[in-house]
Tab-separated table of C-alpha atoms and ligand atoms in Angstrom:
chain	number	residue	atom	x	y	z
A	253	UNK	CA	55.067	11.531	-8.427
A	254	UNK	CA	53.178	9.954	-5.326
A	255	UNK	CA	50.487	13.173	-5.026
A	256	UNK	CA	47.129	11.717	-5.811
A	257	UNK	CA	43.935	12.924	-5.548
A	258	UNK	CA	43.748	9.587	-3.656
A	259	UNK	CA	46.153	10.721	-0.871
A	260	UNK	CA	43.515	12.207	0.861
A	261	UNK	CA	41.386	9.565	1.292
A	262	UNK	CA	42.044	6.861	4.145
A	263	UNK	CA	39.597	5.078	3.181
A	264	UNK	CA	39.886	1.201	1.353
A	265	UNK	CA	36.377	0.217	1.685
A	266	UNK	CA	34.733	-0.919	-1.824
A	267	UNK	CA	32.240	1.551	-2.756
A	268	UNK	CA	29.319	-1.580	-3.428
A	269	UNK	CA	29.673	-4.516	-1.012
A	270	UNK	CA	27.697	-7.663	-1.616
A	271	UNK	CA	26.764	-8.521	2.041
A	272	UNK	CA	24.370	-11.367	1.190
A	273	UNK	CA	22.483	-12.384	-1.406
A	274	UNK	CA	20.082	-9.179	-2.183
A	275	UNK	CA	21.644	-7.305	0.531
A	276	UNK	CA	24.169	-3.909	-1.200
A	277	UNK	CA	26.012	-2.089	1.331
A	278	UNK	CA	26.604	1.368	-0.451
A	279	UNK	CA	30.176	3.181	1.564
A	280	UNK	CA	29.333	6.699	2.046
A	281	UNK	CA	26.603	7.064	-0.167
A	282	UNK	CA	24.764	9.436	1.612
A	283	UNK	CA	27.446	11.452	2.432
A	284	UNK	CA	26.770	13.939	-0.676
A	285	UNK	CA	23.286	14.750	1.251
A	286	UNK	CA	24.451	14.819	4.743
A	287	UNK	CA	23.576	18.563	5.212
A	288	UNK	CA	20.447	18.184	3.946
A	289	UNK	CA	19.351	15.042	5.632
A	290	UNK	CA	20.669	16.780	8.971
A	291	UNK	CA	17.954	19.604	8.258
A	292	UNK	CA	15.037	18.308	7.635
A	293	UNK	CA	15.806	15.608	10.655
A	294	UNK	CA	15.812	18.977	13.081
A	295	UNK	CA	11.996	20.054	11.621
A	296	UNK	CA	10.821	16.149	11.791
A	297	UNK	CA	12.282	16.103	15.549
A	298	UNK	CA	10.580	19.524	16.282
A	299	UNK	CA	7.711	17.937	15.453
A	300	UNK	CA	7.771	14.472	16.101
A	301	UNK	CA	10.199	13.914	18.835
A	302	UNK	CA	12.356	11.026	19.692
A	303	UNK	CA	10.977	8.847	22.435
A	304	UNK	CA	11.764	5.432	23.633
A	305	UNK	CA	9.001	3.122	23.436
A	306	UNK	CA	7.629	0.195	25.243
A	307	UNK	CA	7.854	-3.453	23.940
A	308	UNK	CA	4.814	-5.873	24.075
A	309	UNK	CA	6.818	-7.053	26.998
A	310	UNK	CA	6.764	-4.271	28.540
A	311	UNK	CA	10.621	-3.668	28.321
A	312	UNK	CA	11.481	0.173	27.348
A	313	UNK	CA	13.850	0.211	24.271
A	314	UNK	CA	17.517	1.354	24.366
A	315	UNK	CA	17.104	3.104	21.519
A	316	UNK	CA	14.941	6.371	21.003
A	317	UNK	CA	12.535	6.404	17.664
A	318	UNK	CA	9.948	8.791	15.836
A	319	UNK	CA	8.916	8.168	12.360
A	320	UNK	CA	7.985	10.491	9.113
A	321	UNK	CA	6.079	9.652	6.222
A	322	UNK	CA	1.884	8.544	5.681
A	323	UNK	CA	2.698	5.589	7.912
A	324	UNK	CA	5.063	5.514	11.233
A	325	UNK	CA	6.201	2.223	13.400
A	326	UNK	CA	4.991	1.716	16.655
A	327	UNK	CA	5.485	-0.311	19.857
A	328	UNK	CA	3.249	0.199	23.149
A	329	UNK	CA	1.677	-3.448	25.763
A	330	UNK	CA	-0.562	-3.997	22.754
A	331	UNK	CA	1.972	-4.826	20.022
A	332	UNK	CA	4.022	-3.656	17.030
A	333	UNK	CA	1.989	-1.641	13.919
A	334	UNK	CA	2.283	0.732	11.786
A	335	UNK	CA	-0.233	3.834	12.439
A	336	UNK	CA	-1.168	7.098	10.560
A	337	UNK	CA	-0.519	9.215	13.773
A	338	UNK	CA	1.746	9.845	16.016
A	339	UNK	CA	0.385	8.501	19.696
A	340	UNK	CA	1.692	11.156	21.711
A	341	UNK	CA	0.035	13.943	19.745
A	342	UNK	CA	-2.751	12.343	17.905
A	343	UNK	CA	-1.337	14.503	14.503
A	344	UNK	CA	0.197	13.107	11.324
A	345	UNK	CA	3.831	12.274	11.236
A	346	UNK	CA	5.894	14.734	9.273
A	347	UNK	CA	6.017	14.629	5.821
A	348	UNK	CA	8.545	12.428	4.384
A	349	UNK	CA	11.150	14.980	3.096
A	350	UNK	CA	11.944	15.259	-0.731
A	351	UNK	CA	15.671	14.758	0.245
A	352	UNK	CA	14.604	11.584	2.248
A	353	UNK	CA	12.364	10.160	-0.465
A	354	UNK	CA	15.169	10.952	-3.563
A	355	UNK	CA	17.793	9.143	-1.646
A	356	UNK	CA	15.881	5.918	-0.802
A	357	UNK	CA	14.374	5.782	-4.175
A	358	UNK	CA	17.754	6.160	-5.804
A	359	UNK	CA	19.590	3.752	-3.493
A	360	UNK	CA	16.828	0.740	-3.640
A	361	UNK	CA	17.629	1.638	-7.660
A	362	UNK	CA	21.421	1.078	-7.658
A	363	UNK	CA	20.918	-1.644	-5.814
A	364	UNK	CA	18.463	-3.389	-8.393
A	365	UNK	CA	15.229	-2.664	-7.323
A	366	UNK	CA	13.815	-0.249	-9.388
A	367	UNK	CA	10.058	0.406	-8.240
A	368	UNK	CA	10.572	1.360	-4.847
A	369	UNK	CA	8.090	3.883	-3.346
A	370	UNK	CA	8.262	4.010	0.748
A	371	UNK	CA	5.281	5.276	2.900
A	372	UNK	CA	6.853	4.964	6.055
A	373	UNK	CA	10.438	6.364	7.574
A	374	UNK	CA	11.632	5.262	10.812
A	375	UNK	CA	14.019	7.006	12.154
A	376	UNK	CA	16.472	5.241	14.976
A	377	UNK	CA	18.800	7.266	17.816
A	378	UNK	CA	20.886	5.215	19.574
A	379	UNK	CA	23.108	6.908	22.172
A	380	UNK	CA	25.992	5.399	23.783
A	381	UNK	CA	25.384	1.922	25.501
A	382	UNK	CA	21.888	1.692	23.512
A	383	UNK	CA	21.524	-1.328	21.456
A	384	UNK	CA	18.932	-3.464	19.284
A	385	UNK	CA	18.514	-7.178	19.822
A	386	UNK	CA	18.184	-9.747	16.873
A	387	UNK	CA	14.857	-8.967	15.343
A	388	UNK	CA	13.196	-10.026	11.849
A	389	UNK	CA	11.057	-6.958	10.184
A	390	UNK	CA	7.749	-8.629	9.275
A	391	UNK	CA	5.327	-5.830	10.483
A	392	UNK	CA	5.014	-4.926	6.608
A	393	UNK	CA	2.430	-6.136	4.027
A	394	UNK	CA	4.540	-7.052	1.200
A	395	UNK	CA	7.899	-8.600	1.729
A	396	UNK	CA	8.701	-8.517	-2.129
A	397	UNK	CA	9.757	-4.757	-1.425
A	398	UNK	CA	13.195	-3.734	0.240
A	399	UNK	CA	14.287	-1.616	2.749
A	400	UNK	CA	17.024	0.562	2.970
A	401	UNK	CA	18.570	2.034	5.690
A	402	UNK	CA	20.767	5.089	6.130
A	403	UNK	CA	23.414	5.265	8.687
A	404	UNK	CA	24.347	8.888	10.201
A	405	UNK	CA	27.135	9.975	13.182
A	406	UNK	CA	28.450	7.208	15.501
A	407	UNK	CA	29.884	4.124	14.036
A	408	UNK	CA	28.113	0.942	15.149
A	409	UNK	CA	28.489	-3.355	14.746
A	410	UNK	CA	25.503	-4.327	12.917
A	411	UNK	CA	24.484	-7.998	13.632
A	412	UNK	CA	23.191	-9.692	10.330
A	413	UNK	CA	22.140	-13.159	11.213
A	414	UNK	CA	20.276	-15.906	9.027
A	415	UNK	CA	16.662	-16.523	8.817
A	416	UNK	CA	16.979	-18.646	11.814
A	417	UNK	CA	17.703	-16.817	15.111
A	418	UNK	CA	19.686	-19.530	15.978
A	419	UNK	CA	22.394	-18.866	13.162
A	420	UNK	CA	25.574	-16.869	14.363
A	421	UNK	CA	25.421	-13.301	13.254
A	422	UNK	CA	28.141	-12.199	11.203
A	423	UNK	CA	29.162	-8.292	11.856
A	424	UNK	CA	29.495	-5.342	9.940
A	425	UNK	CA	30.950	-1.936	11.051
A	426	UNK	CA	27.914	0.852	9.572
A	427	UNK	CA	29.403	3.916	9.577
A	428	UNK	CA	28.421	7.729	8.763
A	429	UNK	CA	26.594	8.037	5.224
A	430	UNK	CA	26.319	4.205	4.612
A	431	UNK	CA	23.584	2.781	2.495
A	432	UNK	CA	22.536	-0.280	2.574
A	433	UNK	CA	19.789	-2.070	0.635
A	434	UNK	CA	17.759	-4.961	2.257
A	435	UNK	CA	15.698	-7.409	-0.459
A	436	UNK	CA	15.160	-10.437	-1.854
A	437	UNK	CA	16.312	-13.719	0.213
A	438	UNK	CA	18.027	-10.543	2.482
A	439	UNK	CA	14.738	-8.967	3.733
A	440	UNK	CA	13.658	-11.380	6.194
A	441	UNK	CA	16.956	-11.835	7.754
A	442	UNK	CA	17.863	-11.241	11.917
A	443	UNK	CA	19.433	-9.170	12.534
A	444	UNK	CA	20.453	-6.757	15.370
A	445	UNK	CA	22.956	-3.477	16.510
A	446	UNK	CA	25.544	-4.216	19.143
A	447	UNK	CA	25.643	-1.404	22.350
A	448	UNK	CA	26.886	1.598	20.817
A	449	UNK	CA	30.382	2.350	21.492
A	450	UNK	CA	30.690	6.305	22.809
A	451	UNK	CA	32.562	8.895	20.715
A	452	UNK	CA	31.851	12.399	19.250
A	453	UNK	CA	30.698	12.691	15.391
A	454	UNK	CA	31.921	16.133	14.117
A	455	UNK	CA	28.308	16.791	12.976
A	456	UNK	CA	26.099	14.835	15.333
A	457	UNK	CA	28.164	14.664	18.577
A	458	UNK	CA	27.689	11.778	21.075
A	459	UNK	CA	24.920	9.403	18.815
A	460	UNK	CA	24.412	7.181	15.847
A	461	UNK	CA	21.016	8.466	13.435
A	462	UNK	CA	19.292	5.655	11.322
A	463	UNK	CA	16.595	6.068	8.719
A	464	UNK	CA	14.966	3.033	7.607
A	465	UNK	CA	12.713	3.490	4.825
A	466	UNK	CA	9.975	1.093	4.434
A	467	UNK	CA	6.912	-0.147	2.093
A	468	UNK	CA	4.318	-1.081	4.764
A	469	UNK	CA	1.482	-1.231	2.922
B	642	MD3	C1	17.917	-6.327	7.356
B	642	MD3	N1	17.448	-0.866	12.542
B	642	MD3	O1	14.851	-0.273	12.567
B	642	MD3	S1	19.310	-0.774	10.036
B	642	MD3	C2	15.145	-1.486	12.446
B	642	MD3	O2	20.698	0.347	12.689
B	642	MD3	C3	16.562	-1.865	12.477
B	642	MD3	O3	18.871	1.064	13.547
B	642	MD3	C4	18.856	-1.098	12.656
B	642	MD3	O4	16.862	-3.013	12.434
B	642	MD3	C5	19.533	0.208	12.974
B	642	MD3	O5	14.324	-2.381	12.291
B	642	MD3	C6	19.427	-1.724	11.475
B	642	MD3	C7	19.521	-2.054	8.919
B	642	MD3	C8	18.355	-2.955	8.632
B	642	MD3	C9	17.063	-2.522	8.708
B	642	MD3	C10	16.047	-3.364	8.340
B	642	MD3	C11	16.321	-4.658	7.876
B	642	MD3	C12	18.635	-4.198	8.201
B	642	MD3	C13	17.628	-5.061	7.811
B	642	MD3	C14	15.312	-5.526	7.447
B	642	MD3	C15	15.617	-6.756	6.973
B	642	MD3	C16	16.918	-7.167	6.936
B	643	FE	FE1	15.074	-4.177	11.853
């Protein structure tokens, strides 16, 4: 008999991928939760909402941003941080949902880190054409704990360089419900997301959501 269960899935990705050392790519592992996550992202956005921010530079970023949890990243002329409060209201960022916080701590888990507690979400849109240049994350206090990031609607190329900028990214395709974990020799890595291809998502339409989950302090 050639039925299967498996005849319904066109997919040949590996579940776990072992990107780098320290650095789990999880296929679809938030898809379980993608309702959910949807959700609470419409109460943080009525709250919170996206904006595109300024760089030290003064460039404005591509890609649109607000943040839940105690902490939230910023950028404005005077530099990167993480603050408290949301600048363009002076109130709190959103709680981090229970949804939000479950899947990160589980994730950072399966991945091998078992003591993971974020304080700080940020949450990414990128709409078509919007892109983020090879960066290193180092606005954190301790480096010891991951991140992990959660990839929602559009597909995009995600650059993941060295810990030199000068080394030649290698690319991986991040597509709706990926996990992936970020630690150990992995954390401080460059890396970057290549200008996002259009399309329509059946749930999210004509953008790409990421949540990265952070320990900042
Ligand atoms: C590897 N976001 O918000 S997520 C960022 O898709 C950021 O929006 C990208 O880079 C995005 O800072 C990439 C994957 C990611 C996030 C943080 C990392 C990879 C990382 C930190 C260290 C190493
Ligand atoms: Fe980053």
């Amino acid at each position: 008999m050639t039925s299967d269960l498996f005849d319904s899935v066109p997919d040949t990705r590996p579940v776990r991928e072992d990107m780098a050392e320290g650095a789990v790519l999880l296929h679809g592992h938030a898809k379980p939760v993608e309702g959910e996550l949807i959700v609470a992202l419409r109460e943080i956005v009525a709250q919170a909402p996206f904006r595109r921010m300024h760089t030290p530079g003064g460039h404005q970023m591509s890609v649109a941003m607000t943040n839940c949890g105690q902490l939230g990243w910023i950028t404005d002329r005077s530099g990167y941080r993480y603050d408290g409060n949301d600048p363009e209201t002076g109130q709190p960022w959103p709680a981090m949902p229970a949804a939000f916080l479950q899947l990160a701590i589980e994730a950072a888990a399966t991945a091998g880190f078992k003591d993971f507690m974020p304080d700080a979400c940020l949450i990414n849109r990128y709409e078509p054409g919007a892109r983020m240049s090879l960066h290193q994350d180092r606005d954190e206090q301790d480096f010891g704990a991951p991140i992990v990031s959660v990839s929602l609607g559009l597909p995009a190329i995600f650059l993941f360089g060295g810990l030199e900028r000068s080394e030649k990214p290698r690319r991986f395709r991040l597509e709706h419900g990926d996990v992936v974990v970020w630690g150990g020799p992995s954390r401080l890595v460059f890396h970057g997301v290549a200008p996002l291809v259009d399309g329509e998502h059946s749930l999210l339409g004509r953008q790409r959501i990421n949540f990265t989950f952070r320990r900042a302090r």
